[in-house]
Short mmCIF file of C-alpha atoms in Angstrom, two decimals:
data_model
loop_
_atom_site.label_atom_id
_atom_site.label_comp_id
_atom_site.label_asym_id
_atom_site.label_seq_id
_atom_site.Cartn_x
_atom_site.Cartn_y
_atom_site.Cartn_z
CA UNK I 1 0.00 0.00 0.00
CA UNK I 2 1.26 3.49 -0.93
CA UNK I 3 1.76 6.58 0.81
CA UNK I 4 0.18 9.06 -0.68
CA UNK I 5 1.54 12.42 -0.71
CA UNK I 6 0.87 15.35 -3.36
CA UNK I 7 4.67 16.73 -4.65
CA UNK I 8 4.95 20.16 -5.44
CA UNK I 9 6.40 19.61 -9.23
CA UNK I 10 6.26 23.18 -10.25
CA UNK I 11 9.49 23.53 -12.18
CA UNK I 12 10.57 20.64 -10.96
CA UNK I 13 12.59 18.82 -13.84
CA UNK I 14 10.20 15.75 -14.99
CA UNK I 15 12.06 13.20 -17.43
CA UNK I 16 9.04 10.80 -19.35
CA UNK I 17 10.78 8.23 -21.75
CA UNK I 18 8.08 7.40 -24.14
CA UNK I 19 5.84 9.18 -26.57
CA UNK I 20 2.38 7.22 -27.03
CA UNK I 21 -0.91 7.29 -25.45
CA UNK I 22 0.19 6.46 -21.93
CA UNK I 23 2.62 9.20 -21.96
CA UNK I 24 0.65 11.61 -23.10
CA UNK I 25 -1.82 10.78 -20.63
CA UNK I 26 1.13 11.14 -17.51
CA UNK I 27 1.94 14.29 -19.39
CA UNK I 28 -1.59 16.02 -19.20
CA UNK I 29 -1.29 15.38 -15.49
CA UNK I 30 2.06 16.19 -14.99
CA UNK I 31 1.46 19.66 -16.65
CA UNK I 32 -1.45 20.82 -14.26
CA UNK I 33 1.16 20.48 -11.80
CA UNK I 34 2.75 22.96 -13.47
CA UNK I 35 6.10 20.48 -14.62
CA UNK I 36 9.09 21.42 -16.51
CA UNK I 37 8.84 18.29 -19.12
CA UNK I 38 11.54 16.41 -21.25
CA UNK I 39 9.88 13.67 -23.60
CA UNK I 40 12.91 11.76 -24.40
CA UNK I 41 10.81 9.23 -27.55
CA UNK I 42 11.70 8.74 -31.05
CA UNK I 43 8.56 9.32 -32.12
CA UNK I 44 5.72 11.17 -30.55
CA UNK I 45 1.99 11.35 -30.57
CA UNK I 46 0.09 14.30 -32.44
CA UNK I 47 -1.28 15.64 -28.75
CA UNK I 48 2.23 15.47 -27.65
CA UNK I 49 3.51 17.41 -30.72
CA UNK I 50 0.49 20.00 -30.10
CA UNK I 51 2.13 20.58 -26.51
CA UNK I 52 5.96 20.94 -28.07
CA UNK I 53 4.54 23.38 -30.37
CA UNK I 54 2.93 25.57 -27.82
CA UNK I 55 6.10 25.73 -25.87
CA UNK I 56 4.85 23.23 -23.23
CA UNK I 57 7.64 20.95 -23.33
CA UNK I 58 10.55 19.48 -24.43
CA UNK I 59 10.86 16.66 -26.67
CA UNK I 60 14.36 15.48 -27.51
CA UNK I 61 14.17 13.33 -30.94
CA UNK I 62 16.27 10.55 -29.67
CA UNK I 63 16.32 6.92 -28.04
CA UNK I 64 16.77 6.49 -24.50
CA UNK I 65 19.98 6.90 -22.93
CA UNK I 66 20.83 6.69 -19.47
CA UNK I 67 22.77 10.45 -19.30
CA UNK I 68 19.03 11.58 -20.13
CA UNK I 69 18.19 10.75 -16.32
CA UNK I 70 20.44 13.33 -15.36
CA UNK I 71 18.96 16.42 -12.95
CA UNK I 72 15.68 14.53 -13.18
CA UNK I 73 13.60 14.69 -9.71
CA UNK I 74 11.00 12.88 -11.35
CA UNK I 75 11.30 10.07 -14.35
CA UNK I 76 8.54 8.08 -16.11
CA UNK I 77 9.25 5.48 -18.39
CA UNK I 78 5.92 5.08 -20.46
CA UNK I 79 7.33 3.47 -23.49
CA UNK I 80 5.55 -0.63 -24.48
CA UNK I 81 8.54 -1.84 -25.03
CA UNK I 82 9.83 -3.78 -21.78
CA UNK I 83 13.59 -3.91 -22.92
CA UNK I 84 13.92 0.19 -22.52
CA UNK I 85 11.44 0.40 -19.46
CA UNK I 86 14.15 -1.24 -17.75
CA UNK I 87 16.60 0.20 -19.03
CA UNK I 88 15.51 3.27 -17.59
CA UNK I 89 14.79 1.61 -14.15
CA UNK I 90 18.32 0.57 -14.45
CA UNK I 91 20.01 4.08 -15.10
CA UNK I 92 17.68 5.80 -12.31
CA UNK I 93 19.53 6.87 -9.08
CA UNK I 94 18.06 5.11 -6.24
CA UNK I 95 17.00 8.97 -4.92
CA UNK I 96 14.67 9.74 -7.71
CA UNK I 97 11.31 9.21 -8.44
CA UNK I 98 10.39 6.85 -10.66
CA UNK I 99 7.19 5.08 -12.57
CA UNK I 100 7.46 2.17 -14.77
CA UNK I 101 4.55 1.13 -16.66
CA UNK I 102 2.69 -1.70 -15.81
CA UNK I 103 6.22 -2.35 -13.28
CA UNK I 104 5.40 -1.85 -9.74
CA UNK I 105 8.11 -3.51 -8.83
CA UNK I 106 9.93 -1.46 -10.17
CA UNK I 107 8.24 1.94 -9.68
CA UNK I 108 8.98 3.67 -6.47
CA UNK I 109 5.35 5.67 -6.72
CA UNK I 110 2.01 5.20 -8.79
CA UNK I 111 0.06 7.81 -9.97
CA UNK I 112 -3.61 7.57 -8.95
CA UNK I 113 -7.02 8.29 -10.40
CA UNK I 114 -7.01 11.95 -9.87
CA UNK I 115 -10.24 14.65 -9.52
CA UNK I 116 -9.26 18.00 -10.13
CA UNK I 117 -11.58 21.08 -8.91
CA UNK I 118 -9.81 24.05 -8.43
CA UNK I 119 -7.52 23.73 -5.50
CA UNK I 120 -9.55 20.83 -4.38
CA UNK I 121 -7.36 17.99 -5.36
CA UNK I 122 -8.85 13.98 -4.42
CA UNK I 123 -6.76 10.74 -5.79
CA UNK I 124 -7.59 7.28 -5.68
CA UNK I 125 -6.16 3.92 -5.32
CA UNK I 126 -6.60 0.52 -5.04
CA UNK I 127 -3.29 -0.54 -4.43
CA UNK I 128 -3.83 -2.48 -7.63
CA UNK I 129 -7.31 -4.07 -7.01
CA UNK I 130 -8.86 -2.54 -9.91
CA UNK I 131 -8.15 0.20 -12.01
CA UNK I 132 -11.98 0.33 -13.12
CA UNK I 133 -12.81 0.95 -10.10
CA UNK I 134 -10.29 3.46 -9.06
CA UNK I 135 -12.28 4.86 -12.41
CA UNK I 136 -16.11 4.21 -11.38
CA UNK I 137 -14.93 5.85 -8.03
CA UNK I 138 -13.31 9.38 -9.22
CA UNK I 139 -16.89 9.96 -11.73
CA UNK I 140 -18.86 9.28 -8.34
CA UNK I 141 -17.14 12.20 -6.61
CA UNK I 142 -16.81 14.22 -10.02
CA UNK I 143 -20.62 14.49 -9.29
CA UNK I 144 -20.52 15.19 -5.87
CA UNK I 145 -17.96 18.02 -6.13
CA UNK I 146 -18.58 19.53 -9.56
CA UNK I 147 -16.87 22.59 -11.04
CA UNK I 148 -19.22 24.98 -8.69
CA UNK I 149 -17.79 22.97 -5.53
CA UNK I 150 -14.46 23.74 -6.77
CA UNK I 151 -15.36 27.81 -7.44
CA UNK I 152 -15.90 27.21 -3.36
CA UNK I 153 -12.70 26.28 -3.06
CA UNK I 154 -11.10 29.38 -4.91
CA UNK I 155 -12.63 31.34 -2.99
CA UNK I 156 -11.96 30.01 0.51
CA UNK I 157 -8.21 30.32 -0.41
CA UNK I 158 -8.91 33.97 -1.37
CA UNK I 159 -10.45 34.15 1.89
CA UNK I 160 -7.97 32.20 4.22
CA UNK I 161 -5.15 34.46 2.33
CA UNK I 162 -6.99 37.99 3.35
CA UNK I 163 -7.69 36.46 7.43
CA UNK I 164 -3.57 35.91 7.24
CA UNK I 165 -2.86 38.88 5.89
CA UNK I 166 -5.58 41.49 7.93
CA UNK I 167 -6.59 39.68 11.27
CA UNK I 168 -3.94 39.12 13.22
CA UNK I 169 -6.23 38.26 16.29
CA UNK I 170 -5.27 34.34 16.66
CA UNK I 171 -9.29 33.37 18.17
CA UNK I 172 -11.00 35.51 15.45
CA UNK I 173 -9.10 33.96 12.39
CA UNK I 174 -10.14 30.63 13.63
CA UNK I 175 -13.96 31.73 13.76
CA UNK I 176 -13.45 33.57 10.71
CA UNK I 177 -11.88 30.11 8.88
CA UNK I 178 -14.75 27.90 10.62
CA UNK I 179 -17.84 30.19 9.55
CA UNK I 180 -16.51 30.22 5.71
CA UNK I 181 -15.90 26.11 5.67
CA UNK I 182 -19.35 25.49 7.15
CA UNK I 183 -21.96 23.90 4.54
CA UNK I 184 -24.53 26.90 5.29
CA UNK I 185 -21.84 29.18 3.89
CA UNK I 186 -21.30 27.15 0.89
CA UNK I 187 -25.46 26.85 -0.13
CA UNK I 188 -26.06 30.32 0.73
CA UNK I 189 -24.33 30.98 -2.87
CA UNK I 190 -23.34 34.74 -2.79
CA UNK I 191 -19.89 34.01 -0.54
CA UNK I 192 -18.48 37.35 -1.43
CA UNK I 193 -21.01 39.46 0.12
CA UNK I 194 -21.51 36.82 2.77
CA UNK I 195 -17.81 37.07 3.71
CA UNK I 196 -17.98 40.82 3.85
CA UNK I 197 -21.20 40.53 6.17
CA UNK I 198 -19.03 38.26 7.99
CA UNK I 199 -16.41 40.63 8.69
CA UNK I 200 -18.40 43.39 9.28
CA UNK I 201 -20.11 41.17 11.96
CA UNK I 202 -16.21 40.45 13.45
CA UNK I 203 -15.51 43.95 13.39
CA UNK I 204 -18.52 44.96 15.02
CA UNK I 205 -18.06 42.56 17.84
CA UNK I 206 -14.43 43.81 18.23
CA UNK I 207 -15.84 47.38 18.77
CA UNK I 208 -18.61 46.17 21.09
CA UNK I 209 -16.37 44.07 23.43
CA UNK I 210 -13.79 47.44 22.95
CA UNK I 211 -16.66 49.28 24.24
CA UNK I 212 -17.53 47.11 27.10
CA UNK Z 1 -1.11 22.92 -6.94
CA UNK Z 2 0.67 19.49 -6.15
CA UNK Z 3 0.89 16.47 -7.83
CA UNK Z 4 -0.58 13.32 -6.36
CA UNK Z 5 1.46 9.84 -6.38
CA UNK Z 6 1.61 6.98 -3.98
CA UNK Z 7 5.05 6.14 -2.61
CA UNK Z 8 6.09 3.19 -2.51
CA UNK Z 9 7.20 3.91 0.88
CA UNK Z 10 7.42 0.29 2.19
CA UNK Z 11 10.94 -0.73 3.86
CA UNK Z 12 11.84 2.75 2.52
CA UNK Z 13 14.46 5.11 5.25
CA UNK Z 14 12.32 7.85 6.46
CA UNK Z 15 13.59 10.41 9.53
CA UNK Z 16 11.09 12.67 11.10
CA UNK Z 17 12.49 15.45 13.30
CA UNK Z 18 10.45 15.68 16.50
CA UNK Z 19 8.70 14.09 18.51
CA UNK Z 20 5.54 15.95 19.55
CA UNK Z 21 1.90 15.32 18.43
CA UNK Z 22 2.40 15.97 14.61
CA UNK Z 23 5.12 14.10 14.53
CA UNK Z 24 3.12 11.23 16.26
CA UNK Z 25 0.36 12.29 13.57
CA UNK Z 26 2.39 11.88 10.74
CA UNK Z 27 4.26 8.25 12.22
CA UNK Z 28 0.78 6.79 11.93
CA UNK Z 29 0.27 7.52 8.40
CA UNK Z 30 3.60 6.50 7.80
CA UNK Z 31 3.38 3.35 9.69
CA UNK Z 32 0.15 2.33 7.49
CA UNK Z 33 2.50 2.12 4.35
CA UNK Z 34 5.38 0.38 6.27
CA UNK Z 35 8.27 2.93 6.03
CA UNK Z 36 10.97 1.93 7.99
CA UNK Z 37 11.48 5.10 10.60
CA UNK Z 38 13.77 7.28 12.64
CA UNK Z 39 12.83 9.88 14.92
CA UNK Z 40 15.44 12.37 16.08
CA UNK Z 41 14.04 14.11 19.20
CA UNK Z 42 15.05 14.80 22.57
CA UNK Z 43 11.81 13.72 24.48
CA UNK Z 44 8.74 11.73 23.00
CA UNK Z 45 5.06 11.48 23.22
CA UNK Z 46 3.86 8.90 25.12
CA UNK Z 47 2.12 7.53 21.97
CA UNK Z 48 5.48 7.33 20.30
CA UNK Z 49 7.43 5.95 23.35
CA UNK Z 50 4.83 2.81 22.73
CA UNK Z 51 5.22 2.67 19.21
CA UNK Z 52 9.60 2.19 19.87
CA UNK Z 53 8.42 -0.50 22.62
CA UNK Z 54 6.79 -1.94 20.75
CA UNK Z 55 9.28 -2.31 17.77
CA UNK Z 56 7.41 -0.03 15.19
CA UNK Z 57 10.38 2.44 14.55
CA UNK Z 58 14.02 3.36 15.82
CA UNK Z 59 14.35 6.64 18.30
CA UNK Z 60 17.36 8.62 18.54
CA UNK Z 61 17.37 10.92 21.97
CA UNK Z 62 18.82 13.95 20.64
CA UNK Z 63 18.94 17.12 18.74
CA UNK Z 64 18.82 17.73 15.11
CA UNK Z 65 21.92 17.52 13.31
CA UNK Z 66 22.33 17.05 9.60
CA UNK Z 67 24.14 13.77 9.30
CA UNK Z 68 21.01 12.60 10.66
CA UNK Z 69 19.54 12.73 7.43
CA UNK Z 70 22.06 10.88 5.63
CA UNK Z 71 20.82 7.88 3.53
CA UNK Z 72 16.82 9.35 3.84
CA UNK Z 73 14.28 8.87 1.26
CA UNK Z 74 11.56 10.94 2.77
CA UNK Z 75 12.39 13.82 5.52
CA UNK Z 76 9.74 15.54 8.03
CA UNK Z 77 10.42 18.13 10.12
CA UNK Z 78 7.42 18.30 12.81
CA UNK Z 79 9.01 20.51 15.49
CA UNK Z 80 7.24 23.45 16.63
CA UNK Z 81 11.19 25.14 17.01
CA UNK Z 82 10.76 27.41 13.82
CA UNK Z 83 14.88 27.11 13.80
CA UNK Z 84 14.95 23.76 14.09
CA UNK Z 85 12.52 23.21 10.92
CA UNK Z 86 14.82 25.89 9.43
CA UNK Z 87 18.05 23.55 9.71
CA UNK Z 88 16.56 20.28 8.70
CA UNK Z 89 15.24 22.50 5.03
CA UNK Z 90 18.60 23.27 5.15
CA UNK Z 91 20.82 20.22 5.64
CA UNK Z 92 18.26 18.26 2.99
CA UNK Z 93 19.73 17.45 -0.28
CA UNK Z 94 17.51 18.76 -3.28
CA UNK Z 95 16.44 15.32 -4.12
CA UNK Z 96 15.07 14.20 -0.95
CA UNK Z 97 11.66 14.30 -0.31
CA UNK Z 98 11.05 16.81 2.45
CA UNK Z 99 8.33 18.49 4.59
CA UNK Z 100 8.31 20.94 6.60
CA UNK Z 101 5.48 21.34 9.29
CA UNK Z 102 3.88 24.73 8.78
CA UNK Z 103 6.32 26.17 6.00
CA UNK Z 104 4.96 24.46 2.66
CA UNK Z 105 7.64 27.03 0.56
CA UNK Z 106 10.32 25.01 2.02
CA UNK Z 107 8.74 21.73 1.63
CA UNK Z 108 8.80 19.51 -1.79
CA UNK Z 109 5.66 17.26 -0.58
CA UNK Z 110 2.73 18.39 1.57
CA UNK Z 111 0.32 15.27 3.54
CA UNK Z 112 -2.92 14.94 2.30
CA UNK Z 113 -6.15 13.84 4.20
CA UNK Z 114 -6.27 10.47 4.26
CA UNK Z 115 -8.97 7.90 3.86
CA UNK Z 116 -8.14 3.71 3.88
CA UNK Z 117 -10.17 0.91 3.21
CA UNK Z 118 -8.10 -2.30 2.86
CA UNK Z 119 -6.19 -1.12 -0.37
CA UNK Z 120 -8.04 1.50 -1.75
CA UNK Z 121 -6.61 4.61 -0.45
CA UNK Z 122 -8.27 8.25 -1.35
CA UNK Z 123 -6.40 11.59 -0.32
CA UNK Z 124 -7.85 14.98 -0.96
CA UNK Z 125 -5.82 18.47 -0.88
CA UNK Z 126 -7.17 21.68 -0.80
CA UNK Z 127 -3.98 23.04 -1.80
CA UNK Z 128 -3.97 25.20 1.45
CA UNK Z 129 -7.63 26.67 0.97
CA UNK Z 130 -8.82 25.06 3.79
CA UNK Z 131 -7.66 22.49 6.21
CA UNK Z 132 -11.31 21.84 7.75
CA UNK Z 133 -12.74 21.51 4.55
CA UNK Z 134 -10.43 18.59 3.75
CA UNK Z 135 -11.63 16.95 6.59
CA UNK Z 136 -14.94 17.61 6.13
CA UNK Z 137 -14.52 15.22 2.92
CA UNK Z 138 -12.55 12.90 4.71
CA UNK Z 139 -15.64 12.22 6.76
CA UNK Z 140 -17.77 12.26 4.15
CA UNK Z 141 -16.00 10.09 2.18
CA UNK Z 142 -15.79 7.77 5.27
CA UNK Z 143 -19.36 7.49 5.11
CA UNK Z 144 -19.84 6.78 1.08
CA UNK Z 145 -16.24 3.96 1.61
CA UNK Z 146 -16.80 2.37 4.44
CA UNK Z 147 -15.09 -0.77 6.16
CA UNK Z 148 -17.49 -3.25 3.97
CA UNK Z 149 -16.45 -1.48 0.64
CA UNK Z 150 -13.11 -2.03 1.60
CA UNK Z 151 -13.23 -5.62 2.55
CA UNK Z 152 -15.00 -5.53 -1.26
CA UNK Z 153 -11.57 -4.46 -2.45
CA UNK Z 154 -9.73 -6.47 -0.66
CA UNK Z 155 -11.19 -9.27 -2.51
CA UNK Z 156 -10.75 -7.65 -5.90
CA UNK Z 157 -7.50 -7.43 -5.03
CA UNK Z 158 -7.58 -11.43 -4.48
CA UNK Z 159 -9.69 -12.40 -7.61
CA UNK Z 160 -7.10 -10.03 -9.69
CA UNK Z 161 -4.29 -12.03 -8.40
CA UNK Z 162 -5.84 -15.11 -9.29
CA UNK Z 163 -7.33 -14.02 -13.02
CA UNK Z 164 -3.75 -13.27 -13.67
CA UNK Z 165 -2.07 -16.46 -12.72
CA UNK Z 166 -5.07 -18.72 -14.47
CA UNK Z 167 -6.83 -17.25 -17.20
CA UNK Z 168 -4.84 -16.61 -19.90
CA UNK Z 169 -6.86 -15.37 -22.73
CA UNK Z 170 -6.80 -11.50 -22.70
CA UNK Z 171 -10.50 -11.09 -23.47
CA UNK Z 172 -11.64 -13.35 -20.67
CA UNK Z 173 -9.51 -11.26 -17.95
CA UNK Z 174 -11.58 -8.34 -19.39
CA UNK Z 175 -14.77 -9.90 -19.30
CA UNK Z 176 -13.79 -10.94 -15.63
CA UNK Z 177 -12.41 -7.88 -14.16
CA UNK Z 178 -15.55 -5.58 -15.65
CA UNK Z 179 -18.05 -8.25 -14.01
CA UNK Z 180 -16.18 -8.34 -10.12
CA UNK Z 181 -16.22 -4.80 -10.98
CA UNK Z 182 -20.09 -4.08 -11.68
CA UNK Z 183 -21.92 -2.68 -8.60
CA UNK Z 184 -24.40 -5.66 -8.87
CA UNK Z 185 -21.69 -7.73 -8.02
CA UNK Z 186 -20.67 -5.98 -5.11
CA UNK Z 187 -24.07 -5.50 -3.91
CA UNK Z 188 -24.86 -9.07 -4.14
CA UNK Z 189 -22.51 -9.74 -0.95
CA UNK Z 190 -21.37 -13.30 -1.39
CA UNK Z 191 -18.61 -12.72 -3.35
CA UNK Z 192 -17.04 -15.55 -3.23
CA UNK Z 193 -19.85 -17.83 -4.26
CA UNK Z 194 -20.66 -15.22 -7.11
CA UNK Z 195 -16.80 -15.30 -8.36
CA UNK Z 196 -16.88 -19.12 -8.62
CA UNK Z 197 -20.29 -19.05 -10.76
CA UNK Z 198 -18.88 -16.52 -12.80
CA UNK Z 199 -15.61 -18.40 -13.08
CA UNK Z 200 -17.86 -21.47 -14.18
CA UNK Z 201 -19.59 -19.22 -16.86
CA UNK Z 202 -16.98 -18.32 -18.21
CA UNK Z 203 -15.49 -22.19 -18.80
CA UNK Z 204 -18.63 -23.34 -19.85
CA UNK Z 205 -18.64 -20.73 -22.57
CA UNK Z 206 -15.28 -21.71 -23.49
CA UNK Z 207 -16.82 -25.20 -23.82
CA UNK Z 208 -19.69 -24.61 -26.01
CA UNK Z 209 -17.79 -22.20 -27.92
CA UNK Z 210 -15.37 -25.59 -28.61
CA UNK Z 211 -18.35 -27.58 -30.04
CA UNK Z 212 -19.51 -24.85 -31.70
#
């Protein structure tokens, strides 16, 4: 069983060897993380060319070679041939990252089934039990928190970002960060005004109990 | 925004620096995935004193110093010394995994909220919007995967095993996996009955399709 942890990859050097389908896939994901990508494949897939030519990535034109692993945090061998997916398990330092495909053996992590809403981030695993159901699983809680649910989200790290910043009272940020995360807040729908009412409703009781 | 993987974290060297109630937090979750674990700390929880009676990881009475890092996978500095924390992001080599209680600039991984059910694992991140809100999920999540749906898994996890070793025709593992994958089946409830009749389906297909 895993450990699941989410890595901050933001221009963190990502190495994928491979340039099909399952690549591409790891790539898509790989890129909302904000990763700085080297496709190291021969040949690569029209999606993957579409992200080259929009400056997304790099693709070196080449075969695997082991000097490719080099300054990589983060390498993914995604190629179907078996020879060069261990090849690459081979070269890797035993420090970095790596995925093989369909090689958990060899693969230090696994990428789950991942939901995406905003900040609002949920993966999912079955340690291998079934990858349809890892599937069946994430499009039961893409319905329960849709797009909107993920709006909420935005805006409560807005929110949580202003309290740091402007209320430096340790007992009010905490009722300021438990009235915004409670499901009344979230239905009532207009959270900007709400939030303001909110304040105003901390400020007032600030000048009351100054007043007192 | 992070990316999500599951380490592989199993017999893996992990040190966490401190020994207080995070760090006793953070020892459980690591415990569930079997890393092998250090903690550097002067004095211990009482929860974490048990846990080195009992075997469950190694405990080195002392302060922080930066050779105690050396041969680390994964790093975790749960102190609530702001120095401290300070020094451990500091003595960490770029390529080890590290996190940082509280300072998530100086950390390369951050902890989800975590949900397990036999195998299947789910995490969810708000990316630092909001803490509660996480574990409001959590909860509900608890509620939609609970222990039976694990147990579920858990035999998945059993049937895959044994679809792999036995049936070697690559459209009857489909067939097989989709079916122990359906909701009827799970909502039957005797698995195990319902696997063998499938499993005699399936041959007796194989036969007529033979006469055929």
């Amino acid at each position: 069983m895993g450990y699941p942890v989410m890595l901050n990859i933001a221009n963190q050097h990502v190495v994928v060897i491979g340039g099909g389908k399952v690549a591409e896939r790891k790539i898509h994901g790989l890129l909302e993380a904000k990763a700085n990508i080297t496709v190291v494949a021969p040949t690569i897939t029209s999606g993957i060319q579409q992200l080259e030519a929009a400056g997304k990535l790099i693709w070196r034109q080449k075969t695997f070679s082991p000097d490719d692993l080099e300054e990589a945090w983060v390498v993914i061998a995604a190629t179907n041939n078996r020879d060069v997916n261990e090849a690459v398990a081979k070269a890797a330092k035993p420090y970095q990252l790596i995925n093989i495909a369909d090689d958990p053996e060899r693969s230090n992590f696994h990428v789950p089934a991942v939901i995406r809403r905003g900040r609002l981030t949920i993966a999912i695993s079955t340690g291998g039990a079934s990858p349809t159901i890892a599937q069946q699983i994430r499009r039961q809680l893409e319905e329960l928190y849709d797009d909107d649910y993920g709006r909420y989200i935005d805006f409560l790290y807005q929110c949580r970002q202003w309290i740091l910043r402007n209320v430096h009272d340790e007992q009010k940020r905490k009722e300021l960060f438990k009235a915004i995360a409670d499901e009344s807040f979230r239905k009532r729908g207009d959270w900007e005004e709400e939030f303001e009412q909110l304040l105003k409703n901390v400020i007032k009781e600030e000048i009351r109990r100054k007043e007192e």
